[in-house]
mmCIF file of C-alpha atoms in Angstrom:
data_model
loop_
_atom_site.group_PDB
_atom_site.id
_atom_site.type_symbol
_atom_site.label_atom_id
_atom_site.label_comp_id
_atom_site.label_asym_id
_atom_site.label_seq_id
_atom_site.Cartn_x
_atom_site.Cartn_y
_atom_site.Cartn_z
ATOM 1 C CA UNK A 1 136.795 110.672 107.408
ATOM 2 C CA UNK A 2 136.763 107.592 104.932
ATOM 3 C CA UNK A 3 135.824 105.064 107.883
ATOM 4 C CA UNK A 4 132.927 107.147 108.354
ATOM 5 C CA UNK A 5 131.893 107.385 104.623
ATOM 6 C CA UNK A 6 132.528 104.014 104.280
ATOM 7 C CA UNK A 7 130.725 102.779 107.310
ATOM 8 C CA UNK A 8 127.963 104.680 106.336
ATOM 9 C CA UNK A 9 127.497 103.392 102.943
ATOM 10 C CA UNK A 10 127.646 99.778 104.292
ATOM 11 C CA UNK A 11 124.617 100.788 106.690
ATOM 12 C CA UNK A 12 122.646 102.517 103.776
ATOM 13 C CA UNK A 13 122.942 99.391 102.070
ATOM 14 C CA UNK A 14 122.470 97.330 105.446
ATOM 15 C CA UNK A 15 118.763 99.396 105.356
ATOM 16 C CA UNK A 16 118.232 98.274 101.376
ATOM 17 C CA UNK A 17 118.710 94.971 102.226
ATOM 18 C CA UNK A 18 116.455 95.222 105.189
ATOM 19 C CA UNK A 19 113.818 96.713 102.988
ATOM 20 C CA UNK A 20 114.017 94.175 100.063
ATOM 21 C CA UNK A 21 113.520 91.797 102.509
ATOM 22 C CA UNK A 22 110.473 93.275 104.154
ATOM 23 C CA UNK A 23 108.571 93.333 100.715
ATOM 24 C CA UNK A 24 106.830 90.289 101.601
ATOM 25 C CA UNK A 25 105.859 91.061 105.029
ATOM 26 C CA UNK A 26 104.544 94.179 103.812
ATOM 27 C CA UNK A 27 102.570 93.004 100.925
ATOM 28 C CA UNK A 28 100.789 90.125 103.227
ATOM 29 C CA UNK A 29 100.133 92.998 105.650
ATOM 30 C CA UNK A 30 98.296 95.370 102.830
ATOM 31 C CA UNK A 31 97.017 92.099 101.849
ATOM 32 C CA UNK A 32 95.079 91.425 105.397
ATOM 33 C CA UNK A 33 94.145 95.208 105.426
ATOM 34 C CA UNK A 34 92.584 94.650 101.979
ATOM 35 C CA UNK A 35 90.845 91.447 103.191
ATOM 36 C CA UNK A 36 89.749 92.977 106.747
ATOM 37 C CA UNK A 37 88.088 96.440 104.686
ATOM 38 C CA UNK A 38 85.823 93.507 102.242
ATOM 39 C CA UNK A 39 84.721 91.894 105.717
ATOM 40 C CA UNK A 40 83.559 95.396 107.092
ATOM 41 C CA UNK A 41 82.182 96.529 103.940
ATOM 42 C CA UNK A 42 80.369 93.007 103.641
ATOM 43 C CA UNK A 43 79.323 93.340 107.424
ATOM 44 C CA UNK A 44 78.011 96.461 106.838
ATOM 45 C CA UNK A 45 75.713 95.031 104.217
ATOM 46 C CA UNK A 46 74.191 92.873 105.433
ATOM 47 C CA UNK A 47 73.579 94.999 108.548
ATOM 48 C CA UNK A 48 69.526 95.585 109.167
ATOM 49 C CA UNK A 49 67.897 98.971 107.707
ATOM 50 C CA UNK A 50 67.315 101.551 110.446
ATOM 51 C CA UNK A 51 68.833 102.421 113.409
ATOM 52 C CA UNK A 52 68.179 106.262 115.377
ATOM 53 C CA UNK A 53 65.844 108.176 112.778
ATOM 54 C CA UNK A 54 64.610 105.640 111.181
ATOM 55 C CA UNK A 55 61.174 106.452 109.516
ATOM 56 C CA UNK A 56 59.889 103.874 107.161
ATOM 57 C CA UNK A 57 57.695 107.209 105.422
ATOM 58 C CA UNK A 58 60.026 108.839 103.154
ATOM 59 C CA UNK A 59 59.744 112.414 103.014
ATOM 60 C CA UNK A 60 62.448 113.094 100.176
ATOM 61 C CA UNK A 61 61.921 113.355 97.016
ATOM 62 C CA UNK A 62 62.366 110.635 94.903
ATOM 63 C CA UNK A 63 63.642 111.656 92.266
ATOM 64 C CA UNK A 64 67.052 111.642 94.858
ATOM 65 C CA UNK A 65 69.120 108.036 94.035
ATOM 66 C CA UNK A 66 71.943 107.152 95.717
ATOM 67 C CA UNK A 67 74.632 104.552 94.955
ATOM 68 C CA UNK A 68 72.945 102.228 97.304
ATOM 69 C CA UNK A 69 73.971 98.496 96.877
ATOM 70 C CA UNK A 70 75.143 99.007 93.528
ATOM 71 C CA UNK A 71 78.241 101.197 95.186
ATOM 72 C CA UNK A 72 78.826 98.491 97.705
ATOM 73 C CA UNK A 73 79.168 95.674 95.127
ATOM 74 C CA UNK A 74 81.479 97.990 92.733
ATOM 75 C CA UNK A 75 83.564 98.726 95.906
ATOM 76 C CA UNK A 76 83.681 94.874 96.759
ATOM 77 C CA UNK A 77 84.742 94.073 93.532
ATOM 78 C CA UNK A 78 87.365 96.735 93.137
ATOM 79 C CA UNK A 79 88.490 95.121 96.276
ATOM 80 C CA UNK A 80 88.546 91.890 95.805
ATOM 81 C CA UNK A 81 90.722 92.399 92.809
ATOM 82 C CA UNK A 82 93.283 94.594 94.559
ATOM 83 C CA UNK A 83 93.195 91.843 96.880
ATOM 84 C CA UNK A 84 93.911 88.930 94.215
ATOM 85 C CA UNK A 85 96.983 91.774 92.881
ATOM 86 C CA UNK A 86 98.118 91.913 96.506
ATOM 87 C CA UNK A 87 98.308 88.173 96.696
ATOM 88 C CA UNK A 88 100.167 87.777 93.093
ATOM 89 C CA UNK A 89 102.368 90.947 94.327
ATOM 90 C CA UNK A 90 103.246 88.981 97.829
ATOM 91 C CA UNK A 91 103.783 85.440 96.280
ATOM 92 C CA UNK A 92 106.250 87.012 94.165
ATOM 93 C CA UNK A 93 108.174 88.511 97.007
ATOM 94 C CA UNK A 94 108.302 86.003 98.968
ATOM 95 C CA UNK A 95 110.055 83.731 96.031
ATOM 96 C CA UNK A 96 112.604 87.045 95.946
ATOM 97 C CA UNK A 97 112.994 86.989 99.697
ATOM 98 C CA UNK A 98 113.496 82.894 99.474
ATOM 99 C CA UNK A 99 115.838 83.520 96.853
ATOM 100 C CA UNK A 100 118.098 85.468 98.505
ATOM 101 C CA UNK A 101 118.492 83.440 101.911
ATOM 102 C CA UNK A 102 119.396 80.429 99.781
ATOM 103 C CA UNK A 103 122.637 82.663 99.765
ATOM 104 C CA UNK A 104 123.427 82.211 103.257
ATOM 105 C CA UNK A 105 124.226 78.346 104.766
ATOM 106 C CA UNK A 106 121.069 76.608 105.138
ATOM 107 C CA UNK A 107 121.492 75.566 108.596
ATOM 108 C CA UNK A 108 123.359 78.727 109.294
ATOM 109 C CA UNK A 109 121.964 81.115 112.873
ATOM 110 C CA UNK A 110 122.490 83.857 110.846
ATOM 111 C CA UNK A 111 119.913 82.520 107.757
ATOM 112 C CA UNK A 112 117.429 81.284 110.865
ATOM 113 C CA UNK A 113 117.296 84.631 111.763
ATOM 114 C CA UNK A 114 116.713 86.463 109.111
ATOM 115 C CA UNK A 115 114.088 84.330 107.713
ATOM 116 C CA UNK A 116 112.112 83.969 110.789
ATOM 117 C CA UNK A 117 111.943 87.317 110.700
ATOM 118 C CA UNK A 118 111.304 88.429 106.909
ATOM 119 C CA UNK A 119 110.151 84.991 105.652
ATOM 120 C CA UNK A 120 108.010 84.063 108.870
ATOM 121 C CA UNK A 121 107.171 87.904 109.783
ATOM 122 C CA UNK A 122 107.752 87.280 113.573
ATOM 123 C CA UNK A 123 108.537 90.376 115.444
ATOM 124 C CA UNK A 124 111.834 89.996 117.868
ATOM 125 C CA UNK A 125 109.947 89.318 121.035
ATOM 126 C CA UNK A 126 108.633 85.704 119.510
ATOM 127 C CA UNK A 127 112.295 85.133 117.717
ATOM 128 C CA UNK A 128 114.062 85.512 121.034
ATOM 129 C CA UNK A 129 111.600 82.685 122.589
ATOM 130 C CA UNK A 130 111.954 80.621 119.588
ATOM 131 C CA UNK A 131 115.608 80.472 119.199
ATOM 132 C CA UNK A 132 116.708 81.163 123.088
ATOM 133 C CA UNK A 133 118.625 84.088 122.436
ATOM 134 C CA UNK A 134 119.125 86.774 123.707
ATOM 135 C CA UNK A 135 117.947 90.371 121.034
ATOM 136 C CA UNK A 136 121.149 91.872 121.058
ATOM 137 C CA UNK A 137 122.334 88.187 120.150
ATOM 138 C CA UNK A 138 119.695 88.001 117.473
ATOM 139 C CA UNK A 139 120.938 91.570 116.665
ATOM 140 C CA UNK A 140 124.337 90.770 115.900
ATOM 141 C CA UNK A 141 123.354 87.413 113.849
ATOM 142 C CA UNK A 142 120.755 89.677 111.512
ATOM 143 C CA UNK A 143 123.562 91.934 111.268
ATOM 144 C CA UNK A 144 126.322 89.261 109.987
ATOM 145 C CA UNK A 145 123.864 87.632 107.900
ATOM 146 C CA UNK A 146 122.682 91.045 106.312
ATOM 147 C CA UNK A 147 126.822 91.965 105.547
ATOM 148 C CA UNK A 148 127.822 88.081 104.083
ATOM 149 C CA UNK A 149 124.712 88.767 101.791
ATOM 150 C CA UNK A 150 125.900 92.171 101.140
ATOM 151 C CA UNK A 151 129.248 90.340 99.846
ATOM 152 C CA UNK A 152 127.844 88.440 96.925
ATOM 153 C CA UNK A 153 127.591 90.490 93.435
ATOM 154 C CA UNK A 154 124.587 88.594 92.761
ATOM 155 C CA UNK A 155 122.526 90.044 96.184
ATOM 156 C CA UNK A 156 124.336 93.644 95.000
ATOM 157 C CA UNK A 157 122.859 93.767 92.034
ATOM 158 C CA UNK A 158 119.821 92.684 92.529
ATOM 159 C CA UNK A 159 119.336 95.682 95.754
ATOM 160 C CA UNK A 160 121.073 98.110 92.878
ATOM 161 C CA UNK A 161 117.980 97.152 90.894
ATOM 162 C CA UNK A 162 115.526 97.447 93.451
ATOM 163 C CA UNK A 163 117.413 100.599 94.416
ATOM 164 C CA UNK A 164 115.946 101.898 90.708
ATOM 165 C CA UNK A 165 113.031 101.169 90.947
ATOM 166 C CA UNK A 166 111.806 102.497 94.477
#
């Protein structure tokens, strides 16, 4: 019964690990979602006036405003900062992520591994090309890199932090 307890607090901190180290993938992907919303609300800008029911007569009243271009150029705005945040916010991660790999022997599989997938953000299919392995190969090498980082205090206590404030 202590095996199992044991074995599955070493996996719970196995996933902790695995999610500190996604922070930066993350953030660059809410980063590109940010940037790919400001292109569509740009596009749709600049997009020509009419379309199916168009009448150039208007027939509402007008004393009726709408946002119009004024709500476009707040929204832009309020992304474009978000966007600049999201950029600060990944930058930062990725020096965290970088941080901890300098744990792990640089020429190590194990650190290759791990940081073409959390550092480089490829998915498994392009890692197994890359390094000519095989995934349950690349499996077991995320796996051993993931416990000999789980074995310095430092790496502990900076998940036991992280931990807090998730």
């Amino acid at each position: 019964m202590v095996d199992y307890e044991l074995e599955n607090k070493k996996n719970e901190k196995k996933e902790l690990l695995k999610r500190y180290l996604g922070q930066y993938h993350a953030g660059r992907m809410k980063r590109i979602q940010l940037e790919r919303r400001l292109k569509n609300i740009k596009k749709e800008m600049d997009a020509p006036i009419g379309g199916h029911g168009y009448s150039p007569i208007n027939y509402g009243s007008t004393n009726n405003m709408g946002a119009g271009a004024a709500s476009f150029v707040y929204r832009m705005s309020e992304i474009e900062t978000k966007i600049e945040n999201q950029k600060s916010n990944t930058e930062k991660a990725l020096l965290k992520v970088m941080d901890i790999m300098d744990f792990l022997e640089e020429n190590s599989t194990e650190r290759m591994v791990l940081e073409l997938r959390f550092i480089d953000c490829k998915d498994w299919t392009n890692i197994e090309k890359e390094m000519h392995l095989s995934r349950s190969s690349l499996f077991n090498y995320r796996n051993k890199g993931l416990e000999k980082l789980l074995g310095f205090k430092k790496v502990c206590q900076i998940l036991k932090d992280f931990e807090g404030r998730i």
